[in-house]
Every structure is written in C-alpha cells, then in structure tokens.
Coordinates of C-alpha atoms and ligand atoms in Angstrom, one line a residue:
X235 CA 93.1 120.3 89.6
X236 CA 92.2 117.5 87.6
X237 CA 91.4 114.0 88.7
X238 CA 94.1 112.3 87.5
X239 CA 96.4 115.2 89.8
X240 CA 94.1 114.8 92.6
X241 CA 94.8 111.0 92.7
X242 CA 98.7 111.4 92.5
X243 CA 100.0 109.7 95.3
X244 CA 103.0 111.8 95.5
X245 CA 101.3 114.6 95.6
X246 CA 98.8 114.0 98.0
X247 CA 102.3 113.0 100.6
X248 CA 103.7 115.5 99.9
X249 CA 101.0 118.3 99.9
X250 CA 100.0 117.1 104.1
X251 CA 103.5 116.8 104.6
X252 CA 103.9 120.1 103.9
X253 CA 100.7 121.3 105.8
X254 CA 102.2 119.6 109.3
X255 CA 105.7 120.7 108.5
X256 CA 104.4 124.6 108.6
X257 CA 102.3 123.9 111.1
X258 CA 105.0 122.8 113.4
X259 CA 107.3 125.1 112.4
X260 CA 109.5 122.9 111.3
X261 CA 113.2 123.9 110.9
X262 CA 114.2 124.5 107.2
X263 CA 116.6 122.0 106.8
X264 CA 115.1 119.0 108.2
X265 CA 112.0 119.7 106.3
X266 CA 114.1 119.7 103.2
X267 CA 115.6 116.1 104.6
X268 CA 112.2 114.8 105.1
X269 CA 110.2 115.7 102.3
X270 CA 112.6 113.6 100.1
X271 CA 113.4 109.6 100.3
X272 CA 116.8 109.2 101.5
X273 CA 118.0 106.1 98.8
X274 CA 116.1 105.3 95.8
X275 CA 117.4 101.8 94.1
X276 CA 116.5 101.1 90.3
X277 CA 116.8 97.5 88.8
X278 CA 116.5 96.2 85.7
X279 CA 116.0 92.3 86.6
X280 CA 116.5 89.8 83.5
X281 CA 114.2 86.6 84.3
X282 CA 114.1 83.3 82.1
X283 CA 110.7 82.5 81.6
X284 CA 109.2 79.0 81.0
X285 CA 109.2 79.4 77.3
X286 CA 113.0 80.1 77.2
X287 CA 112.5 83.9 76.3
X288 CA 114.6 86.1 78.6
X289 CA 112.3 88.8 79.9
X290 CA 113.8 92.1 81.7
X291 CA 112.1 93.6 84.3
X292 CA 112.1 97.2 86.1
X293 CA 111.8 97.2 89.5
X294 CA 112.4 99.9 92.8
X295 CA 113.1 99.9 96.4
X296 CA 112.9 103.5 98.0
X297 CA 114.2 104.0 101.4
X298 CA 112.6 107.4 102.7
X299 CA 114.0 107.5 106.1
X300 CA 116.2 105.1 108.6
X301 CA 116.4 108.1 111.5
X302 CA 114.6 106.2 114.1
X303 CA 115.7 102.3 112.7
X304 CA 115.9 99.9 109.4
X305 CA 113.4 101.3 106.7
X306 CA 110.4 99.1 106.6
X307 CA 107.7 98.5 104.0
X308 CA 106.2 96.1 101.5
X309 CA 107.1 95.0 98.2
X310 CA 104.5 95.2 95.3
X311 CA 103.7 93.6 92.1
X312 CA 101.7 95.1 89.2
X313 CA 102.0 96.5 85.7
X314 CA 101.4 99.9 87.1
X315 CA 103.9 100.3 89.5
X316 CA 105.8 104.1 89.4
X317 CA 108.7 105.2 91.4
X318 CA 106.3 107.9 92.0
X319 CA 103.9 105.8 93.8
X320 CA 106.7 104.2 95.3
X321 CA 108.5 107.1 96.7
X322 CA 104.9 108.3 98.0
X323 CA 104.1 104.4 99.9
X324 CA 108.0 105.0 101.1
X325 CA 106.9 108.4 102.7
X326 CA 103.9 107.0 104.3
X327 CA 105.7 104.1 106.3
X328 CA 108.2 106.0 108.1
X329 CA 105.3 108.2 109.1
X330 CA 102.8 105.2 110.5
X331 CA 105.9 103.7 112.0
X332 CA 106.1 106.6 113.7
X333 CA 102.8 107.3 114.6
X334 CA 102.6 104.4 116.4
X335 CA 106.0 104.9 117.9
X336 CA 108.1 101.7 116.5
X337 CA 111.7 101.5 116.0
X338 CA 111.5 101.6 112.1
X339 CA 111.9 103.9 109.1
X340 CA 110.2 103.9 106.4
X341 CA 110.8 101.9 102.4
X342 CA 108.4 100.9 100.1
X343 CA 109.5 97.8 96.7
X344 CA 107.8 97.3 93.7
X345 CA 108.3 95.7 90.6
X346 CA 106.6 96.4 86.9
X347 CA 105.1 93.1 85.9
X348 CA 101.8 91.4 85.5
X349 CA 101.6 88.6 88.2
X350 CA 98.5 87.1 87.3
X351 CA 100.0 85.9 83.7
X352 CA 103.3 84.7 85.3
X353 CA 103.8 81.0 86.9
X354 CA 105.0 80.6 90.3
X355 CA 108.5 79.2 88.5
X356 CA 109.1 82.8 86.8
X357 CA 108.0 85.0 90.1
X358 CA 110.1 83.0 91.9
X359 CA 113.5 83.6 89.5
X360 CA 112.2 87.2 89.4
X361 CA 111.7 87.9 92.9
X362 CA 115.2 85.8 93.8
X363 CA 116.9 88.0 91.1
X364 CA 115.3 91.1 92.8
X365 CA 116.5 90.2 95.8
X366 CA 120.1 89.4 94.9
X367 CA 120.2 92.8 93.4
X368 CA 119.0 94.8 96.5
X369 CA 121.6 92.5 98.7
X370 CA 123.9 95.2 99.6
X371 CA 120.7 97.5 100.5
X372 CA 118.8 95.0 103.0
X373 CA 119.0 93.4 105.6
X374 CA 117.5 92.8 109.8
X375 CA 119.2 95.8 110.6
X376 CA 118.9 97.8 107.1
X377 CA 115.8 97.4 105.2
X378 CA 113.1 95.0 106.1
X379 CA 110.2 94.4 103.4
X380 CA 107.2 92.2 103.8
X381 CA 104.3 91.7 101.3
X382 CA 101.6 93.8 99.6
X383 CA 99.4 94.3 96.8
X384 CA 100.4 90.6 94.7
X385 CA 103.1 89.4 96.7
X386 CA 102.8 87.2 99.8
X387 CA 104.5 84.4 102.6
X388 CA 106.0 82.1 99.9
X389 CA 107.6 85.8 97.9
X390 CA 109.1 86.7 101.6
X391 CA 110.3 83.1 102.4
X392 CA 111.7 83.0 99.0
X393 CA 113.4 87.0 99.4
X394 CA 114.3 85.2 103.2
X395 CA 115.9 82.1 101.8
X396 CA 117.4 84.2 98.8
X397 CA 119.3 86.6 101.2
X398 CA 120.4 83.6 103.9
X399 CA 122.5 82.0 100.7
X400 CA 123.9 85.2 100.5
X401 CA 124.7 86.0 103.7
X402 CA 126.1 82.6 104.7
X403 CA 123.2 81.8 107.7
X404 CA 119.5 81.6 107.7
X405 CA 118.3 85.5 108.4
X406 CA 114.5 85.3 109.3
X407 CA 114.5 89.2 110.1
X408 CA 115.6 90.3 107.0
X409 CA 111.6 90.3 106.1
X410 CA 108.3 90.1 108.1
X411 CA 105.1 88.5 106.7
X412 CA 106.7 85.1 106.9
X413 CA 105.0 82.2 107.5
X414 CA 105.0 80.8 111.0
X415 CA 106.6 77.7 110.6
X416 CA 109.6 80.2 108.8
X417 CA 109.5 83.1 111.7
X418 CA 106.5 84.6 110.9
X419 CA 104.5 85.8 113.9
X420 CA 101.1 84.6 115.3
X421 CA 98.3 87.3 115.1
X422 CA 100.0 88.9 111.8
X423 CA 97.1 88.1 109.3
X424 CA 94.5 89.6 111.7
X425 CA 96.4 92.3 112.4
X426 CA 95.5 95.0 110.3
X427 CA 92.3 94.9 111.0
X428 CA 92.5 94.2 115.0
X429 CA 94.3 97.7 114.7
X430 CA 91.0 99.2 112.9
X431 CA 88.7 97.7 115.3
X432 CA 90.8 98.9 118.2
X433 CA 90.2 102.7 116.5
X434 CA 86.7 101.8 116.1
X435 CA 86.4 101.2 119.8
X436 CA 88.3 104.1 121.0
X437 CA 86.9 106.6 118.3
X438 CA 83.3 105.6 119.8
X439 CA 84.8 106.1 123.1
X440 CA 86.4 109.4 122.1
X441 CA 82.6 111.0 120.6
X442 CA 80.8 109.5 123.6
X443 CA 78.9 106.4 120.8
X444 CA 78.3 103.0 122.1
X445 CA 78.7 99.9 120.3
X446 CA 75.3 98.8 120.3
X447 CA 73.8 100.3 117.2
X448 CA 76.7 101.6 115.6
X449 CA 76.6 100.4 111.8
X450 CA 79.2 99.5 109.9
X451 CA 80.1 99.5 106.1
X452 CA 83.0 97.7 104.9
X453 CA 84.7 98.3 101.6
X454 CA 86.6 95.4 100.1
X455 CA 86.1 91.9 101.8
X456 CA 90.0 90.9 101.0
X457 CA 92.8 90.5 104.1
X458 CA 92.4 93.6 105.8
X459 CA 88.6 94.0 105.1
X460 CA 87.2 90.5 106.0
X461 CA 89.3 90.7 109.6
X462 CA 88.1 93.7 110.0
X463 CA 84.3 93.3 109.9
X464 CA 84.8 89.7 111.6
X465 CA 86.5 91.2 115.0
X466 CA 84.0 94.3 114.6
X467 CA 81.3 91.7 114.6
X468 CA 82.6 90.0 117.3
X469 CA 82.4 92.9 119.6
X470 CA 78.8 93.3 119.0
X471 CA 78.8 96.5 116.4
X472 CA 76.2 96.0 113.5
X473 CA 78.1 95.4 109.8
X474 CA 75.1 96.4 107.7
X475 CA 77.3 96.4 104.3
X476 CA 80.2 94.9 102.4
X477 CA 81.5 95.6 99.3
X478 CA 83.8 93.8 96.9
X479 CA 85.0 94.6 93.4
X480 CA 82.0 92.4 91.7
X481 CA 78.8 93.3 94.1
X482 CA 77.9 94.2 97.4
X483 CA 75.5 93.1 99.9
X484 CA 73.5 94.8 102.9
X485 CA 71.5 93.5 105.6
X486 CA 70.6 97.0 107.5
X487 CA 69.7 94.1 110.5
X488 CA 73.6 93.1 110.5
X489 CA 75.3 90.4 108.2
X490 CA 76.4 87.2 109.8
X491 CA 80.5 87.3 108.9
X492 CA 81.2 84.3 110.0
X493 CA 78.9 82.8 107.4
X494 CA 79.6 85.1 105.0
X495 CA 83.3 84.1 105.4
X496 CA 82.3 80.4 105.0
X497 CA 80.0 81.1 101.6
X498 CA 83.0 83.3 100.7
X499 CA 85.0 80.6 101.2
X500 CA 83.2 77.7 99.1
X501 CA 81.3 80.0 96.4
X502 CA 84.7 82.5 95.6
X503 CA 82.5 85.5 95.8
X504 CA 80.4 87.2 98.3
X505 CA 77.3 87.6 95.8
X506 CA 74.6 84.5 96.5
X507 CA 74.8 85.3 100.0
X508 CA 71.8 84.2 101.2
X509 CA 71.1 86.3 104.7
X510 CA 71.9 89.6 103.1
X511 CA 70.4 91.1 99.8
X512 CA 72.5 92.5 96.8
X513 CA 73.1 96.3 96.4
X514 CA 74.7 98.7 93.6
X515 CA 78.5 98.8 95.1
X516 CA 78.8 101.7 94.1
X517 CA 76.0 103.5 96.2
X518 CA 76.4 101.4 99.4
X519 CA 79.5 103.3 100.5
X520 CA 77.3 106.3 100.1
X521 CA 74.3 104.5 102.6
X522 CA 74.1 106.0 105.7
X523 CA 76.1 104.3 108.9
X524 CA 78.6 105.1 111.6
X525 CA 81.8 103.9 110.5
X526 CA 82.3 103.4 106.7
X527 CA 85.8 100.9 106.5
X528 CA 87.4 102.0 103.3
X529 CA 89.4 98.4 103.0
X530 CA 90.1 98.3 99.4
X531 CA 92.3 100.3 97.6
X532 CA 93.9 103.9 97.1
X533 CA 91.6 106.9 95.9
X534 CA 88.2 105.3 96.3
X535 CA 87.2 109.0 98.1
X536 CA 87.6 111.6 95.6
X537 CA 86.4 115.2 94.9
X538 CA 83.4 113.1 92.8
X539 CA 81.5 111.4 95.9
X540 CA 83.0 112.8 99.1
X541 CA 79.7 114.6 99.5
X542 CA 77.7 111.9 99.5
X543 CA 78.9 109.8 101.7
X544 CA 76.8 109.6 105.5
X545 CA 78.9 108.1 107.6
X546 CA 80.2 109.7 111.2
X547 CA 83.7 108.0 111.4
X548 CA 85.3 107.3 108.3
X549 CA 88.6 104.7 109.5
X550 CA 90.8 104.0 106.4
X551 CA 91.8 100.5 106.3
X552 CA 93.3 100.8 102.9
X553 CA 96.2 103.1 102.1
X554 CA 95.4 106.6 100.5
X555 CA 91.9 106.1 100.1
X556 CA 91.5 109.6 100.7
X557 CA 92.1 112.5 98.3
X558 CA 93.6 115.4 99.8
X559 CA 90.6 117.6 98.4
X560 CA 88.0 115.0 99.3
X561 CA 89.5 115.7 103.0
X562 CA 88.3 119.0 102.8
X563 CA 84.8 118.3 101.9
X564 CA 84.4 115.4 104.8
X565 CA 86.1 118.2 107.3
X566 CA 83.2 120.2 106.3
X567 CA 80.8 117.9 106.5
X568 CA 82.4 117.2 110.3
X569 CA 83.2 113.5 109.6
X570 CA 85.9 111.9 112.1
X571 CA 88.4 110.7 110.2
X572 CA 91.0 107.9 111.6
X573 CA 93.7 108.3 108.9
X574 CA 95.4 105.2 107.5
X575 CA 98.6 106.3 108.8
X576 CA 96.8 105.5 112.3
X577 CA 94.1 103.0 111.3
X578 CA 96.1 100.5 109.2
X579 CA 99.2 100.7 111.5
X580 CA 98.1 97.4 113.4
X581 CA 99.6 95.3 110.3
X582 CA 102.9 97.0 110.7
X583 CA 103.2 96.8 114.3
X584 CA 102.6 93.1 114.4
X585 CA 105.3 93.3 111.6
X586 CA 107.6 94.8 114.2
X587 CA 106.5 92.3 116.5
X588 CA 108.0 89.3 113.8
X589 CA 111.2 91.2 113.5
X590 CA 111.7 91.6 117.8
X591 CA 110.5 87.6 117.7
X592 CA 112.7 86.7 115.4
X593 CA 115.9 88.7 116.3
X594 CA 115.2 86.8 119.5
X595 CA 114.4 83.3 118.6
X596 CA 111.7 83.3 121.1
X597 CA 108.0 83.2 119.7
X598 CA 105.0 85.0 121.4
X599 CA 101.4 83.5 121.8
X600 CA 98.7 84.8 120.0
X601 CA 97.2 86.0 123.2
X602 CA 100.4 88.3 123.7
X603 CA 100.8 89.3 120.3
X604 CA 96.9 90.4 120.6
X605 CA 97.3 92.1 123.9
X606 CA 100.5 94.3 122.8
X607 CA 99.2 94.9 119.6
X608 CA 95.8 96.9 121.5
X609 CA 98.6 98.6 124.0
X610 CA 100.1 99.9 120.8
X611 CA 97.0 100.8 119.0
X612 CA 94.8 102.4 121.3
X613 CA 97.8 104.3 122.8
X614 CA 98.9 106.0 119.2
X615 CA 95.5 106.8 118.7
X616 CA 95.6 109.1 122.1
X617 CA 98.4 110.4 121.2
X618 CA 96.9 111.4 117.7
X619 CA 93.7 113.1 119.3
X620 CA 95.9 114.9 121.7
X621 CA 97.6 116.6 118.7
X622 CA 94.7 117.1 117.3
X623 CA 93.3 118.9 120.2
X624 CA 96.4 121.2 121.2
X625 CA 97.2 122.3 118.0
X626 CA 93.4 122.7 116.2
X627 CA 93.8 120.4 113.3
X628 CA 92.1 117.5 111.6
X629 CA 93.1 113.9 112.9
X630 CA 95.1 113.4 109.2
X631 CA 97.4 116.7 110.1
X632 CA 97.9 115.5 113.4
X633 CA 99.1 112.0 112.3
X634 CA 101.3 113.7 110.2
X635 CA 102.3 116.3 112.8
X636 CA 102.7 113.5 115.7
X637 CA 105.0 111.2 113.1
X638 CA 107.6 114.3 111.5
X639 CA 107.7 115.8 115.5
X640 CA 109.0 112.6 116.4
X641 CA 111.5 112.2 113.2
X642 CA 112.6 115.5 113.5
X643 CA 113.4 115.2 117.0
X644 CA 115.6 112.1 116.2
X645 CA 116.9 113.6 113.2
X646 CA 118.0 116.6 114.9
X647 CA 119.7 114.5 118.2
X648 CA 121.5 112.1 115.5
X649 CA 123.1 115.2 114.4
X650 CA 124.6 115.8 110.9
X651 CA 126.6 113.6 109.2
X652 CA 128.1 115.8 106.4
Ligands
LIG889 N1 97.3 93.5 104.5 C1 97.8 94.4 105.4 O1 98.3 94.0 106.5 C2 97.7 95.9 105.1 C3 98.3 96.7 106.0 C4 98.2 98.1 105.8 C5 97.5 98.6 104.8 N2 96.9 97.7 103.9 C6 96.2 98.3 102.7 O2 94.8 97.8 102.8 C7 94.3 97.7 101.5 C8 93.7 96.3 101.3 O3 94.8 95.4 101.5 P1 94.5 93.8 101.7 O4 95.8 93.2 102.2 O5 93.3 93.5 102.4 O6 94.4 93.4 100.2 P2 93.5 92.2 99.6 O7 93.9 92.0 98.2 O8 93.5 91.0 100.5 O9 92.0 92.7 99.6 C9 91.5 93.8 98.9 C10 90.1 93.4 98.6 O10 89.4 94.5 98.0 C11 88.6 94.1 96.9 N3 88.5 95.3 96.0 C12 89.4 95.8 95.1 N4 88.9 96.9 94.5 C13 87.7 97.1 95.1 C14 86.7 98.1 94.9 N5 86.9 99.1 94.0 N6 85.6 98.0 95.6 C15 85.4 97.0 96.5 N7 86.3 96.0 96.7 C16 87.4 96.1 96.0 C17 89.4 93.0 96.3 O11 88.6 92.1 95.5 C18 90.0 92.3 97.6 O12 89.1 91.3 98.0 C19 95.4 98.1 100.6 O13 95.3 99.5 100.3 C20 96.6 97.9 101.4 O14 97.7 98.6 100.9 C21 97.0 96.4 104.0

C-alpha cells in the first residue's frame, strides 16, 4: 500500500467498518445500508466577489445515516476538500454519535475554496448561498451542522439567520456551535477537550496509573489542543510537551499552560516561551510520556513513525490521526488507544446539548453542561472497554462495534421502508 492509500480517509472508514461489521456478524443487508452514506448533495454555488467577478464554487453535504435522529456534523472550508473525505467525516459522526449514545445521525459539509484569500463579505454570500441551496435538506429535526476546519460562530449564525428567512421564524437548532448570545451553549468551546481529559482520567483508572507523574504530550495547541492540556493541567497531570505547526516546546518538569496560553495569546505563537525550551516538532511526539494528545490534524500517525513513538495511552483528539496500518504497529507495541470516535466525542455531545437547549428555550449553567458532559463521557468510555473485553478486540474495533450494534439495532426495529 502506498502512503498516499494509507492516508485515504475513505478507506481507512471503511476498511474498520468492515472489521466490526464481520466481527459482529452483522446481517448482510444492513451492512450494505451502513457502509454507504444515505444522501449525498452536490452544489455548485455562484458568489459575487468584491471585485465584481462572479466566482462558482463546488461544495457537498453527505448525510450517512438519520436511523437514530437528524444527521449531525460540521461544515468545512479548504481548497482540498473531496466528497471522498467528506463521505468518510459523514461516516465517522453517526458512529461517535453513537458511541456515546446521542439522539443523532451522522453528516459531514464542505466547500472547495481557499478561506484565507477570501473577505468576510464573500464567505458570507458564499456560505448564505450554500445554505439556501441545502434548504430543503436541513433543518432542527433534519440535518444539523456546526463548524470545523475554517468555518466558525459567525459562518453558523450566518447558515442560522440564512435558514430563519427561509423558514419564516428564527430557527436556533438548525445548527450548533452558535454563539451564546444566538443559542449557543455554555461549556461548548471547552468541550472537546473536557471529553479527552475525562478519557485521560478513566484510561489511568482503567490500567491502574495515577495522575501524579503521568506525562503528557500534546499535539497542536489550537481549540481542541489548548483545552485539552489546560483542564489536564488542572487536574495535576504533568504536560511535558506541545507542539504546533511552527515549533514545539518541552519542559520534562511540566509547562505552565496557563502562561503559555497568555504568551500565546500576546506573542501569536508558542515559540519564545520562556519557562519551556524549544524542541524539533517533529521528534517530540516521538519523546517518551504517558499520554501523547494527537490534537492536530488527520494522518499525523502513519506506517513512517508509528514505531517510534513511547507513549502508553495514545487519546486522539483530532479526527483520523491514525492510519489503519499504523494501528497495527501501536497494537503490537501494546499501546492503549482511546479512538477519536470516543476521545473527541465531548465536542459533539455538548453540541447535542445546544440543540436540547435550544429546542427548549431554556439554557443550562456551565456547571450542568460540565457535569452531564463527564456522565456522558466517562459512561461511553465503559461501555467501549466492555466491548473491548467481551469480544477480544482493540479499543478502535470496539468503538466501531459498540456504534454499528447500536445502528443496526435501530435500523432493524425501524424496519424497511421499501
Ligand atoms: N473543535 C472541536 O470541537 C473538535 C471536535 C472533534 C474533533 N475535532 C478535531 O480536532 C482537530 C483539531 O481541531 P481544532 O478545532 O482544535 O482546530 P484548530 O484549528 O483550533 O487547532 C488545530 C491546531 O493544530 C495546529 N497544527 C496544524 N498542523 C499541525 C501539525 N502538523 N503539528 C502540530 N500542530 C499543528 C494548528 O496550528 C492549530 O493551532 C481536528 O482534527 C478536528 O477535526 C475538533
């Protein structure tokens, strides 16, 4: 296999879906309904931009599964978004959404275009003209994106406000990731990585570690990252490392996030940090530690450095960090792997957690956003080891396995519609 195939993310979907599926010997037909997105919605989205050219772009929204609820799942913006890619992030949300057991299917948007050379007047008339396209296809109880990679609160207020002209009303819960003033949720930034840290905790608990002396690296010092290694901090476990696209630092004595975040925060970088010493970013992954946060980005753990790495807990923050043959090597090399399906699915929860706010007009502290949120997390994460244990595979295969059991089973009692 080549590197480019290894780092298909369609592939990599499909080939565990296909491991659970046989493992769970799962019937024929609804593995043939699974293993393919339900809807997928092409557009082709003219946008006038400032200089008066008219610019056309291309852009998706799969919807894999609405079995157990609307589809749910992010929209994205970059030149290299595939309907490949998409279909495969499509895949991936009904299963977290199932793995932690919420009432949503799974969807995943994205639109070919280079944000970062487009004003806020031309992503606005782009993602407005997006959103009038997909009008028939969304909706509170239909399709409900939110944002990821380049899109953020002001894209989903402006897909919120875009929808409620169509509609007639305002409609807060046709998207999650809003800001709080618009219907957003309290807790929803932190989320993600209040999710890791609650796997952190009870993947310690689970192989009989303590916090105290536990090291931690941290890949990628961006939303889910930075929340991350703050609460991790917080609870006393040692970040030694962070990484970012343009250096790295280590302090094997433990960095000081908090000022960290606040040099961050003036100098626009984490290099010049002066309580932690600079460090080749791409070795410090490979130091050794307890947890190693990939927080980044997709295929970051490939066939190429999968055996160097010397962590005992790998808990993947990002989405797909993982290649499906790089799994093999760390289940060799006995590392305990939280699989992003599991240690990411705090983000998505508190996403659910909007959409239940919202649908009631009755907003939650951040206190009881926090305390469901850990229910939730630490919960899933029994119920992932417990597959694990009963039916002898890796924690990834029994994500999967927990996640298509419970889609199936819904699948099968909705009966066919045919
Ligand atoms: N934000 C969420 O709630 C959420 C939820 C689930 C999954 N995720 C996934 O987590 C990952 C990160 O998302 P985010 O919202 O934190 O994005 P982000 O853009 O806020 O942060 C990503 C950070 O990683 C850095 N980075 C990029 N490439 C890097 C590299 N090769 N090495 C080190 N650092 C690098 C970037 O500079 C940035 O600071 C993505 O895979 C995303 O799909 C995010």
């Amino acid at each position: 296999m080549t590197l480019e195939q290894e780092k298909n993310p369609w592939e990599a979907q499909a080939a565990r879906f296909d491991y659970a599926a046989k493992k769970l010997n799962l019937d024929d037909g609804i593995w043939k309904i699974l293993r393919y997105p339900t809807r997928e919605i092409i557009v082709h989205i003219p946008v006038l931009m400032d200089d008066g050219t008219i610019e056309v772009f291309t852009g998706y929204r799969v919807q894999h599964s609405m079995a157990r609820g609307p589809a749910k799942g992010g929209i994205r913006y970059a030149p290299d978004v595939s309907l490949d890619e998409v279909r495969a992030l499509a895949s991936w949300m009904t299963w977290k959404c199932a793995v932690v057991n919420i009432p949503f299917g799974g969807a995943k948007g994205g639109v070919i275009c280079d944000p970062k050379h487009m004003s806020q007047g031309e992503l606005e008339r782009m993602t407005r003209r997006y959103t009038a396209e997909l009008i028939p296809f969304i909706g509170p109880e239909k399709d409900v994106p939110a944002p990821d990679m380049n899109t953020n609160e002001q894209t989903m207020a402006w897909i919120m406000d875009t929808y409620s002209m169509h509609v007639g009303h305002t409609s807060t819960a046709v998207v999650t990731g809003k800001p709080v003033n618009l219907g957003g949720s309290r807790g929803r930034k932190e989320a993600t990585g209040r999710g890791i840290s609650v796997c952190c905790d009870e993947a310690l608990k689970y192989l009989g570690m303590t916090i105290e002396g536990c090291r931690v690296i941290v890949q990628g010092f961006g939303n889910v990252g930075s929340n991350a290694a703050h609460l991790l901090y917080k609870k006393g476990y040692t970040i030694i490392g962070i990484t970012e696209y343009d250096g790295a630092l280590i302090n094997l004595n433990g960095i000081d996030v908090p000022a960290l975040l606040e040099h961050r925060a003036k100098a626009g970088t984490i290099n010049g940090f002066a309580k932690a010493d600079a460090f080749d970013k791409d070795e410090l992954i490979t130091q050794p530690c307890e947890i190693l946060i990939p927080a980044a980005t997709e295929n970051v753990i490939t066939s190429q450095n999968a055996e160097l790495l010397r962590c005992r807990i790998l808990c993947e923050g990002a989405n797909g960090p993982t290649t499906t043959v790089a799994d093999d090597i760390l289940a060799e090399k006995k590392v305990f792997v939280i699989p992003d399906i599991l240690a990411n699915a705090g983000g998505v929860t508190a996403s659910y957690f909007e959409w239940v706010q919202d649908r009631m007009g009755y907003f939650w502290t951040e206190a009881e956003v926090n305390q469901r949120l850990d229910v939730i997390m630490s919960e899933s994460f029994k119920d992932v080891m417990k597959y694990a244990e009963s039916h002898a595979v890796d924690n990834r295969i029994a994500a999967y396995m927990l996640a298509i059991d419970r889609v199936a089973y819904t699948t099968k009692q909705r009966g066919m519609y045919a």
